[in-house]
CSV table of C-alpha atoms in Angstrom, one decimal:
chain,number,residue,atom,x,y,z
A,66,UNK,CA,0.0,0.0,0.0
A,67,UNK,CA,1.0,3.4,-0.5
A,68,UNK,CA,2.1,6.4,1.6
A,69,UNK,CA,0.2,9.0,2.4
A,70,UNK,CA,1.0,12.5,3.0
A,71,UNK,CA,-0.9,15.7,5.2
A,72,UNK,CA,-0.3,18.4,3.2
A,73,UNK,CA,-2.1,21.2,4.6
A,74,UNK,CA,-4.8,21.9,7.5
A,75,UNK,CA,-6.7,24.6,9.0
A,76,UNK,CA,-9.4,25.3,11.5
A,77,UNK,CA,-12.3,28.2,12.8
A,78,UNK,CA,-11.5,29.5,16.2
A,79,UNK,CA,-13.1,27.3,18.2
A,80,UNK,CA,-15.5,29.1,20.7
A,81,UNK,CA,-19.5,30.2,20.9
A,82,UNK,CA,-20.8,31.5,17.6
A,83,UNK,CA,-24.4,30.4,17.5
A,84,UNK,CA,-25.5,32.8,14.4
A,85,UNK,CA,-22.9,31.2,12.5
A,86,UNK,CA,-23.9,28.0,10.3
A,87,UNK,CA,-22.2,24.7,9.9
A,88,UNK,CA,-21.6,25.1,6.3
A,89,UNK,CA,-20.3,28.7,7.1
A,90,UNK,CA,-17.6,27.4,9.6
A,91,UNK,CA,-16.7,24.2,7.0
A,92,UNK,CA,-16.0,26.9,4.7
A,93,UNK,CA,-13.5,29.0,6.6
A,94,UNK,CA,-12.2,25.9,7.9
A,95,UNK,CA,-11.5,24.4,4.3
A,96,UNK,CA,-9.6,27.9,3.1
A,97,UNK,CA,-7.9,27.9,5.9
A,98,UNK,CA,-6.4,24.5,4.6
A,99,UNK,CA,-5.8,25.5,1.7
A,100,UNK,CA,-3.8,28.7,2.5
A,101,UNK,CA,-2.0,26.2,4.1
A,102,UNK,CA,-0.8,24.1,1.3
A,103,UNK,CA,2.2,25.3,-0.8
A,104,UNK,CA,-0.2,24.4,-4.3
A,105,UNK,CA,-3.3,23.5,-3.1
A,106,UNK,CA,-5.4,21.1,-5.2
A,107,UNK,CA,-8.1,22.6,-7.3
A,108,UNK,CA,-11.6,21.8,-6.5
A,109,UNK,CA,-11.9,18.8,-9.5
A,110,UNK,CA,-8.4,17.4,-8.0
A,111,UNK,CA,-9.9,16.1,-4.8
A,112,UNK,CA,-11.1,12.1,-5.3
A,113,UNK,CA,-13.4,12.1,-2.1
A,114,UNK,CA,-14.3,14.3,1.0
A,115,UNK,CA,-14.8,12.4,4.6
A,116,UNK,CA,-16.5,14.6,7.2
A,117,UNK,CA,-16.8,14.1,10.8
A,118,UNK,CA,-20.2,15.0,12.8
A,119,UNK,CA,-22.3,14.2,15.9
A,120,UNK,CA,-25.5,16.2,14.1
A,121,UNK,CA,-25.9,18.2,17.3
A,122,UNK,CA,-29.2,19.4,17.4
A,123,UNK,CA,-30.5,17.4,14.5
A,124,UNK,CA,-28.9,19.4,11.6
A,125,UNK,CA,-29.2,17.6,8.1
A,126,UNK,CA,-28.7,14.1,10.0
A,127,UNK,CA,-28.6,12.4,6.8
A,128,UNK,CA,-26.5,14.8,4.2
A,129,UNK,CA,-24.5,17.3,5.9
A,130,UNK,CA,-21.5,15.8,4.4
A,131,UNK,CA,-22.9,17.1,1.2
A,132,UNK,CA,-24.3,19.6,2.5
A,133,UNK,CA,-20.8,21.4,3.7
A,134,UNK,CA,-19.2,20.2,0.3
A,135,UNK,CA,-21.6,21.3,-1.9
A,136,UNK,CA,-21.2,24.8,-0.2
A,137,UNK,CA,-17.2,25.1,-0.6
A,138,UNK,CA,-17.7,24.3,-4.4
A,139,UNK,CA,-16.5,20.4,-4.4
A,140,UNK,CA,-19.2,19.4,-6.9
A,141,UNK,CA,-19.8,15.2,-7.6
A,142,UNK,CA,-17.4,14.4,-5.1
A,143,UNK,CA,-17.9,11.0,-3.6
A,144,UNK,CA,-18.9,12.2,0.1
A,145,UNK,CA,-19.2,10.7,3.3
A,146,UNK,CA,-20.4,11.7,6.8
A,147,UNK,CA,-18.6,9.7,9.7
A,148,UNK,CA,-20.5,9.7,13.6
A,149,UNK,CA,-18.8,8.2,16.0
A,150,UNK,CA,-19.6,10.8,18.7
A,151,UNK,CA,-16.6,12.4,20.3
A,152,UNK,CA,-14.1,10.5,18.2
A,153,UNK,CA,-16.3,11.3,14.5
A,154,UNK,CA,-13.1,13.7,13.5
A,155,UNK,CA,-10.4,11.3,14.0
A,156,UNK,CA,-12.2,8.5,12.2
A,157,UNK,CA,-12.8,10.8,9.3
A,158,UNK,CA,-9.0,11.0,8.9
A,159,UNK,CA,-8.7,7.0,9.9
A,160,UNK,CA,-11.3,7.1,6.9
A,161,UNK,CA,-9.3,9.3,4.7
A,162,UNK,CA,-6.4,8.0,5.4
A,163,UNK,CA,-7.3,4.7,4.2
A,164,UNK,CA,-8.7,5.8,1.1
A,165,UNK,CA,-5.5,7.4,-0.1
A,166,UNK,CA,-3.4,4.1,1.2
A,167,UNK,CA,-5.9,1.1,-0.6
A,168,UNK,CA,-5.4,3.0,-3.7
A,169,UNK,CA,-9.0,4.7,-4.4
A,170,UNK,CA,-7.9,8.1,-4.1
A,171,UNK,CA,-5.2,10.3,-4.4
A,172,UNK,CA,-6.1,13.4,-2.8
A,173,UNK,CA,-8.7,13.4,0.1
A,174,UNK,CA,-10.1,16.0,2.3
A,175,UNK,CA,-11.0,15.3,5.4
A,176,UNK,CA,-13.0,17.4,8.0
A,177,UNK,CA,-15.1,17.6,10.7
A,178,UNK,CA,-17.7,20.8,11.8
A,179,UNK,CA,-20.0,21.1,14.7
A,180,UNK,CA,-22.8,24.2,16.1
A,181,UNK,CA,-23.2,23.3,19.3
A,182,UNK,CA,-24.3,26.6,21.3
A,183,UNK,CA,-27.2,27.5,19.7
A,184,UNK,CA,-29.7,25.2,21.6
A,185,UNK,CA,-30.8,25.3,25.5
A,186,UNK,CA,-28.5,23.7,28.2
A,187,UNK,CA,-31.2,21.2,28.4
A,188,UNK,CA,-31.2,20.4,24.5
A,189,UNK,CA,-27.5,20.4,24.4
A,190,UNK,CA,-27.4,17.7,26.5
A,191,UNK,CA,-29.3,15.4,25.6
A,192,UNK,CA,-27.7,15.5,22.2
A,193,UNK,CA,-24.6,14.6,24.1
A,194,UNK,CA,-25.8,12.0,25.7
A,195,UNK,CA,-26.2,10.0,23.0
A,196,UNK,CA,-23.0,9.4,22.5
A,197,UNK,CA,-23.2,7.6,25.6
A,198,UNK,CA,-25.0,4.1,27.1
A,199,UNK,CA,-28.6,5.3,25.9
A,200,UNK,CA,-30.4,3.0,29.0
A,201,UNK,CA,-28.4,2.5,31.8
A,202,UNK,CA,-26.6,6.0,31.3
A,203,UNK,CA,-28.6,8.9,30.2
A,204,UNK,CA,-32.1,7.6,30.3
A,205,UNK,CA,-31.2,7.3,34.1
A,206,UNK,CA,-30.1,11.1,34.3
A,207,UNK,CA,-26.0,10.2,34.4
A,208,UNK,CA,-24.3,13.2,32.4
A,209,UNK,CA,-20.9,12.6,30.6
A,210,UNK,CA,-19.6,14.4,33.8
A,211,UNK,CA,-21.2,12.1,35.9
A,212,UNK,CA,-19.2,9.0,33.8
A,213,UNK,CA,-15.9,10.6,34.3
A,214,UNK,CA,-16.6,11.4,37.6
A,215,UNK,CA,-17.3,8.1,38.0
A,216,UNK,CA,-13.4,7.3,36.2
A,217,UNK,CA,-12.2,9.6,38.6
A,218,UNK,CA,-13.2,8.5,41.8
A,219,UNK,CA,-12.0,5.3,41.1
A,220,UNK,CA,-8.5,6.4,39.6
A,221,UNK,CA,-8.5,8.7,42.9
A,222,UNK,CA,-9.1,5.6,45.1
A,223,UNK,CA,-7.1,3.4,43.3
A,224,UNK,CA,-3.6,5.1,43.1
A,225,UNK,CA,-1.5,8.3,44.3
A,226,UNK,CA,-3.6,10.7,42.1
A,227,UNK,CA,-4.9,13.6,44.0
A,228,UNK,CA,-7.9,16.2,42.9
A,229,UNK,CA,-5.1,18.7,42.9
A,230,UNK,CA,-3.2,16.5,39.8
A,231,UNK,CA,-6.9,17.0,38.1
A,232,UNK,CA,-6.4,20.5,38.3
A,233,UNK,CA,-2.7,20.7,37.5
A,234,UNK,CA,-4.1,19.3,34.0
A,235,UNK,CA,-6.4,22.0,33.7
A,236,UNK,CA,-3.8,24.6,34.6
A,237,UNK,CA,-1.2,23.2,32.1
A,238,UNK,CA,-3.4,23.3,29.2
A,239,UNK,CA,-4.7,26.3,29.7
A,240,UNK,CA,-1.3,27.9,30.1
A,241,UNK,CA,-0.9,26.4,26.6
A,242,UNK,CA,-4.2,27.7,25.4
A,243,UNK,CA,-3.3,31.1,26.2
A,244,UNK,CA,-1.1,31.0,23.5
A,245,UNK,CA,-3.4,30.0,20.8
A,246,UNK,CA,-5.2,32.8,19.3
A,247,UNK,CA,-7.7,29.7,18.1
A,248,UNK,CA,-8.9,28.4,21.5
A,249,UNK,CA,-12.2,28.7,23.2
A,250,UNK,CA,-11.0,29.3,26.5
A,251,UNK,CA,-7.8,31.5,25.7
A,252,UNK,CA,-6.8,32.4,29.1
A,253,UNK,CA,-4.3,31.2,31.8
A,254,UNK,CA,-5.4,29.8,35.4
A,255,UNK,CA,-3.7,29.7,38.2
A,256,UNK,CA,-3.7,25.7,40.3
A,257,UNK,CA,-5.7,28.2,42.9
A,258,UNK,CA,-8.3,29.1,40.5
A,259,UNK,CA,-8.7,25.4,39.2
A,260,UNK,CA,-8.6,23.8,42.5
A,261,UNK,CA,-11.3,25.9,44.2
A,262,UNK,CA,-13.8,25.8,40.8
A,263,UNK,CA,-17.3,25.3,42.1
A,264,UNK,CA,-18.0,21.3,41.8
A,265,UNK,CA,-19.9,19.9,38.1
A,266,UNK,CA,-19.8,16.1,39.3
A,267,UNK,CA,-17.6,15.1,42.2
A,268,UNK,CA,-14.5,15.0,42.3
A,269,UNK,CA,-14.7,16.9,39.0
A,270,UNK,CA,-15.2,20.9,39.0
A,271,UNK,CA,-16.0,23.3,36.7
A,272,UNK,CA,-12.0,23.7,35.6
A,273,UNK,CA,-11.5,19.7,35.3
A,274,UNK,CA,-14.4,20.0,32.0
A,275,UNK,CA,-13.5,21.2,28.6
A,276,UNK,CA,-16.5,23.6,27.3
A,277,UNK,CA,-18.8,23.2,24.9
A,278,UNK,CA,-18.1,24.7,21.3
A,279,UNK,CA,-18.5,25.6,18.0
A,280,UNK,CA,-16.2,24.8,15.0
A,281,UNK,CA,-15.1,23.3,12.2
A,282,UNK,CA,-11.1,21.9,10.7
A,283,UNK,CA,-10.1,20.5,7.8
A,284,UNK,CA,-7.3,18.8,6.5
A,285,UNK,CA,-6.0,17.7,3.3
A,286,UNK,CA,-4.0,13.7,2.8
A,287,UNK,CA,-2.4,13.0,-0.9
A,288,UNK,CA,-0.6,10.0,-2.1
A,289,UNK,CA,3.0,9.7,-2.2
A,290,UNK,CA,2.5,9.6,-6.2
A,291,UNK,CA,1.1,13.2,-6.6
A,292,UNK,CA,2.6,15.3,-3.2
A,293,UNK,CA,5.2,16.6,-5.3
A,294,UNK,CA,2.4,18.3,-7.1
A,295,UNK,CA,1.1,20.1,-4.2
A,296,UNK,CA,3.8,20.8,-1.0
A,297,UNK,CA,7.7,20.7,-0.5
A,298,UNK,CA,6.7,19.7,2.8
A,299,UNK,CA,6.9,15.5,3.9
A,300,UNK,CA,4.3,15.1,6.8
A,301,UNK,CA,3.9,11.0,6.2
A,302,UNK,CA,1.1,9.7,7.9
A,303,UNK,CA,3.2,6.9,9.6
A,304,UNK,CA,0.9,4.8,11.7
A,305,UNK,CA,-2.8,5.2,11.8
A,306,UNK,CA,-4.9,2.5,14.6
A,307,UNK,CA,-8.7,2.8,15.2
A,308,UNK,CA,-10.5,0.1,18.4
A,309,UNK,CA,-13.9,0.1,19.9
A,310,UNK,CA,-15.3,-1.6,23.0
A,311,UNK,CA,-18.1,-1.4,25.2
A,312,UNK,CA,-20.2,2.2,25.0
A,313,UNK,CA,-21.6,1.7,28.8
A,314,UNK,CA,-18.9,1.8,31.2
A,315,UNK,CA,-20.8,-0.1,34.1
A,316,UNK,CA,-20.1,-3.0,30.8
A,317,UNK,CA,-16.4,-3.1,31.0
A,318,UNK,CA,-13.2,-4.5,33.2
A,319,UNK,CA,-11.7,-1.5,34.2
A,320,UNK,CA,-12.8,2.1,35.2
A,321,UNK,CA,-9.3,3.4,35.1
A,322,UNK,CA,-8.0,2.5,31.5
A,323,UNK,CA,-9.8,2.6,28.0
A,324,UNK,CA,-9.1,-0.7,26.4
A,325,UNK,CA,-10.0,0.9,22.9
A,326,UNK,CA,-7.0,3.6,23.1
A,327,UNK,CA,-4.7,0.6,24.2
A,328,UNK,CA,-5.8,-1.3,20.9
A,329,UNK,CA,-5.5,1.5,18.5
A,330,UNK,CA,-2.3,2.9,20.1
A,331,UNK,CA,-0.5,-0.6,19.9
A,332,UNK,CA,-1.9,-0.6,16.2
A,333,UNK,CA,-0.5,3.0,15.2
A,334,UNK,CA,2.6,2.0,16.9
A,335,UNK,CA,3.1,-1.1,15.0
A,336,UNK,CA,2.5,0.7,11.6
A,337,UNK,CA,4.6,3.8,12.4
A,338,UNK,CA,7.4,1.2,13.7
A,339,UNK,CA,8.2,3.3,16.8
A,340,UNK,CA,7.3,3.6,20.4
A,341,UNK,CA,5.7,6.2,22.4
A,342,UNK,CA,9.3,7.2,23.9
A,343,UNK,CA,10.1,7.9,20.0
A,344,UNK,CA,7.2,10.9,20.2
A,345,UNK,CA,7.7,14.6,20.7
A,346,UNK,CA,4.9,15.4,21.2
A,347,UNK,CA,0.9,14.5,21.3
A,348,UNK,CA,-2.3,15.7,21.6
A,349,UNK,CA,-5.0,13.7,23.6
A,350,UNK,CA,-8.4,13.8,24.4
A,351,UNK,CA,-9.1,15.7,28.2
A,352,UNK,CA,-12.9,16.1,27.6
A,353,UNK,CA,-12.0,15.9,31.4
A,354,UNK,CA,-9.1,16.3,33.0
A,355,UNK,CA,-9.1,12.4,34.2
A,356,UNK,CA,-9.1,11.8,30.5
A,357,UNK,CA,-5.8,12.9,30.2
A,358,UNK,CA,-3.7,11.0,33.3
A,359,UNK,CA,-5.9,7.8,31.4
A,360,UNK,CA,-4.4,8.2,28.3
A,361,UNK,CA,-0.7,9.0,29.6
A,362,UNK,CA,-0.7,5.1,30.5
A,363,UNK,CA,-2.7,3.6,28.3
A,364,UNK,CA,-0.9,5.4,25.3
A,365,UNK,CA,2.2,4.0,27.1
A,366,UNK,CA,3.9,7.5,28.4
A,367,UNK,CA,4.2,6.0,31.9
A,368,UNK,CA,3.1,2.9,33.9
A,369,UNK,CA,0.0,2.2,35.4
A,370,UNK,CA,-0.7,4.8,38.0
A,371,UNK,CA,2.3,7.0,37.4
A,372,UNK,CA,0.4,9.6,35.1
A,373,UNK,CA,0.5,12.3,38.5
A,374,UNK,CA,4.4,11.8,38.6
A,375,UNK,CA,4.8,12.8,34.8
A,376,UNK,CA,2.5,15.5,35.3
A,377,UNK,CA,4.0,16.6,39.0
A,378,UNK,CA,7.5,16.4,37.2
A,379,UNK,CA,6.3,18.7,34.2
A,380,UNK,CA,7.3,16.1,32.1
A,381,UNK,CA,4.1,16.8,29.6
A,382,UNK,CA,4.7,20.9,30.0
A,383,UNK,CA,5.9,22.6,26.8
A,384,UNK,CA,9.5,22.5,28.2
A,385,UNK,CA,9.1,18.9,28.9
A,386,UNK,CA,10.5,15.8,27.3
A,387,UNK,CA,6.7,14.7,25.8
A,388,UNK,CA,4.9,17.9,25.1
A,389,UNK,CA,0.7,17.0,25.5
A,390,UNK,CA,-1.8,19.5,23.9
A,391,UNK,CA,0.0,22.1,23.1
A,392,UNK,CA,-2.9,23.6,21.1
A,393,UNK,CA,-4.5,23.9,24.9
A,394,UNK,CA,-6.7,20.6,24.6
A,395,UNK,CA,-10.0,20.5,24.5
A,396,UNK,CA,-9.7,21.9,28.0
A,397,UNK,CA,-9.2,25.2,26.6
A,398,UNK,CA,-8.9,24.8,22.9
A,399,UNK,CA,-12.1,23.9,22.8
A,400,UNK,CA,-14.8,20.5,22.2
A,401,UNK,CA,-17.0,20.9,19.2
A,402,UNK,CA,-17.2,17.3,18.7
A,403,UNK,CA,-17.0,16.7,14.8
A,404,UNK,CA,-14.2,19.1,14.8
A,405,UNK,CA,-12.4,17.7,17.8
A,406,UNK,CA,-10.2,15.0,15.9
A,407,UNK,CA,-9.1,16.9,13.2
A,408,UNK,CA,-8.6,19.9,14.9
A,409,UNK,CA,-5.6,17.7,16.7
A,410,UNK,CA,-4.1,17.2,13.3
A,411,UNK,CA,-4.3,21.0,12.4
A,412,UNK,CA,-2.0,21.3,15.9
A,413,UNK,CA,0.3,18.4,14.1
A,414,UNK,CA,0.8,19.7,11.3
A,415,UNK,CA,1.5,23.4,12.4
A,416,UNK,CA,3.9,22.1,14.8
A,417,UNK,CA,5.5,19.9,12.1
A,418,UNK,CA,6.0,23.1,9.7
A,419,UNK,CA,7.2,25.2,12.4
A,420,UNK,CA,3.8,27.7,12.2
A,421,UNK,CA,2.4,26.8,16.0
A,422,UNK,CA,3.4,30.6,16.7
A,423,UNK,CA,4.0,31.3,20.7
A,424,UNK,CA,3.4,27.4,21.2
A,425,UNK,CA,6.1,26.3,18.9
A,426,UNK,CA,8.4,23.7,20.0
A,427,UNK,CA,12.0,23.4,19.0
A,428,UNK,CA,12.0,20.7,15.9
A,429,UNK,CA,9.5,18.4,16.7
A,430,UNK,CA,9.7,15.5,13.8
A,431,UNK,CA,6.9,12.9,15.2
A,432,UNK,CA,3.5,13.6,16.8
A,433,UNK,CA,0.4,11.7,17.5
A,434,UNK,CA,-3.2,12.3,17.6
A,435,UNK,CA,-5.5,10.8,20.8
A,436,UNK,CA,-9.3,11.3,20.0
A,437,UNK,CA,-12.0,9.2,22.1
A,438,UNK,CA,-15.9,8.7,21.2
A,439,UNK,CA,-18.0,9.1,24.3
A,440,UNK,CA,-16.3,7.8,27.7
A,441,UNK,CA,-14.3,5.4,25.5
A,442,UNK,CA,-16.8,3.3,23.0
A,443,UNK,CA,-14.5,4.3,20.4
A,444,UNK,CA,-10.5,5.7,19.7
A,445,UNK,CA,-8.7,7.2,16.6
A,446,UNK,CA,-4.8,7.6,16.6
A,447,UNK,CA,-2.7,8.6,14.0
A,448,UNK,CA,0.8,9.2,14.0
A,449,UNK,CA,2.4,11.7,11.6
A,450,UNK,CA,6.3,12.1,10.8
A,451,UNK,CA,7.7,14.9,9.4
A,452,UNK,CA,10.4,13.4,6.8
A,453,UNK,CA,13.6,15.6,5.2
A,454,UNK,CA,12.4,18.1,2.4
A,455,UNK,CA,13.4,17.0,-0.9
C-alpha cells in the first residue's frame, strides 16, 4: 500500500458563535487548509471528501457531508459523513487516510464541523448524551460528567492521584491555550483558581471540563505519487490504529484505563514502527481532566498509576520531554465534537511546519493524535512524521 502525506490543514477559532452555520464554519475551515498548502489542489483534484459530525441538534442528519461540500464548491465528489460521537473527526482522517493508502484516491479532504451553542442547556445535552449508554446512562439522568466522575473517583481511590493533579491538567493546558489565538477558553489559570472551581460532578469541578463549542477543521492527505504536485513539505502519515469496546462503562473491566486507546495505540505503533518514547509530542483527548492522566498510561507514556508523577515532574509541560496539547486541549482549545479530531491534526501539522506561533516547539519531527468517542466506546490515533524536504 501506498504512503500517504498531510499536506495542509486549518481550522475556525473554536468558541460560541451560535449565528454562525455549519456550512459557514466548514468553509472558513477548508480555506484555511488551503492557504496552508504550498499548491493546493483545485476543486476537481480532490477524489473524495470524509467529514466528521455528531449532528448536534439534528442538523441535516442524513446529508451534511454534502451539505458542507456542496457549499465550498466540491461538486460530484464521492462524500461521506462519519459519527462516531466524540471521536467522529479522527475516524474521518482514519477514513481518509485509508482511502488514499488502498489505492481509491489520491487526494482526500478530510474534515469535521459542529454548532453546538445555539440550543438550551437542556437540548444540548441530551444531544450529548447519546453518545453515551442510551439506557443505563442517560435515560437514568448520568451526564458525561457524571461518567468521568465516575473514572475519577475510582482512579483517585485506586492510586497516588490527587484532585489537585486534576487541576494541574487543567492549569497546564490552559497555560498552553493562552497562547493559541484559536482556542475557546484563551486564558491562563492559576492551580488556585482550578482547585477551588465550584463542583460539576464530584471529584470533577468546573475547571476539570473542557466547554462546549462551535467549529469546524479541515485537513487535506495525498498520495506519495502526486505530493510533489502540491507541497515541499513531507508530513507522512506513519501509523494510523482505530478500536472500539463497550459504550456503557458499568459494561467493562476496568474504570481506570480505555481498552479501545490501548488497541488502536498498539496498532498506530506497530504501523509507524516506533514507540511512544520515539514521540515529541501528542495531543489527547481531556474532555476531562481524568481523561488525560488515562491516556498518559494507556498510550504507554508512563506505567500504570504514574500519570500524577509525569504531570507533578512537568514532564508533559511545553518545556518537557513529551509535550501533551500544546494547542491547549479540549480543555481550553475547545470541544465541538465533529471538529475535535481533526482539529488535533491542524495542531500536528502546524507544529510539524514550524507555524504553532508562541506554542512552537524546538524541531519536533513525530507527533500523535489521541481522540476518544464518548467515555471510550470508540479511539482514533494517528501518528504523523515529518520526513527531510526533498
Amino acid at each position: 500500500m501506498r504512503d500517504v502525506y498531510l499536506v495542509g490543514a486549518g481550522q475556525t477559532p473554536f468558541g460560541s458563535f451560535p449565528e454562525r452555520s455549519y456550512r459557514d464554519l466548514f468553509a472558513e475551515a477548508y480555506q484555511n487548509a488551503r492557504e496552508s498548502v504550498d499548491s493546493p489542489p483545485d476543486p476537481e483534484e480532490i477524489d473524495e471528501a470524509v467529514v466528521g459530525s455528531l449532528g448536534v441538534g439534528g442538523r441535516q442528519l442524513g446529508l451534511s457531508g454534502p451539505a458542507v461540500t456542496e457549499h465550498v464548491g466540491l461538486h460530484n465528489v464521492t462524500c461521506s459523513r462519519i459519527e462516531n460521537a466524540c471521536a467522529a473527526g479522527g475516524f474521518a482522517v482514519r477514513q481518509a487516510i485509508q482511502a488514499v493508502k488502498s489505492g481509491m484516491a489520491d487526494v482526500v479532504l478530510a474534515g469535521g464541523y459542529e454548532v453546538m451553542t445555539d440550543m438550551s442547556s437542556d437540548a444540548t445535552k441530551y444531544w450529548l448524551g447519546v453518545s453515551g449508554e442510551t439506557e443505563w446512562e442517560r435515560l437514568t439522568g448520568t451526564t458525561f460528567a457524571g461518567v468521568y466522575a465516575q473514572m475519577a473517583s475510582a482512579y483517585l481511590d485506586q492510586y497516588e492521584a490527587t484532585t489537585e493533579d486534576l487541576s494541574r491538567v487543567a492549569v497546564k493546558n490552559h497555560g498552553n491555550g493562552a497562547k493559541n489565538p484559536k482556542a475557546h477558553l484563551g486564558f491562563s489559570c492559576s492551580l488556585e483558581d482550578a482547585v477551588n472551581a465550584p463542583d460539576v460532578a464530584a471529584p470533577l469541578n468546573l475547571y476539570h471540563c473542557c466547554p462546549t463549542s462551535d467549529g469546524a477543521a479541515a485537513a487535506l492527505f495525498v498520495s506519495e505519487d502526486v505530493v510533489d504536485q502540491y507541497s515541499d513539505e513531507r508530513i507522512r502519515v506513519a501509523g494510523s490504529g482505530g478500536a472500539s469496546d463497550h459504550v456503557g462503562l458499568a459494561e467493562r473491566d476496568s474504570y481506570t484505563s480505555l481498552s479501545a486507546t490501548k488497541a488502536a495505540a498498539e496498532s498506530a505503533y506497530e504501523g509507524a514502527a516506533v514507540g511512544p518514547d520515539d514521540l515529541d509530542f501528542a495531543e489527547v483527548h481531556d474532555c476531562f481532566a481524568i481523561a488525560e492522566l488515562v491516556a498518559y498510561e494507556d498510550l504507554g507514556f508512563c506505567e500504570e498509576g504514574q500519570a500524577h508523577t509525569l504531570l507533578r515532574e512537568g514532564r508533559t509541560d511545553p518545556d518537557g520531554d513529551l509535550p501533551v496539547n500544546t494547542s491547549g486541549g479540549l480543555k481550553s482549545k475547545g470541544h465541538p465534537i465533529g471538529a475535535t479530531g481533526t482539529g488535533q491534526v491542524v495542531e500536528v501539522f502546524d507544529q510539524l511546519t514550524g507555524n504553532a506561533g508562541e506554542r512552537q516547539l524546538d524541531d519536533p519531527t513525530l507527533g500523535l493524535t489521541h481522540n476518544v468517542g464518548g467515555s471510550g466506546g470508540a479511539t482514533a490515533i494517528h501518528i504523523f512524521e515529518q520526513e527531510v524536504a526533498r
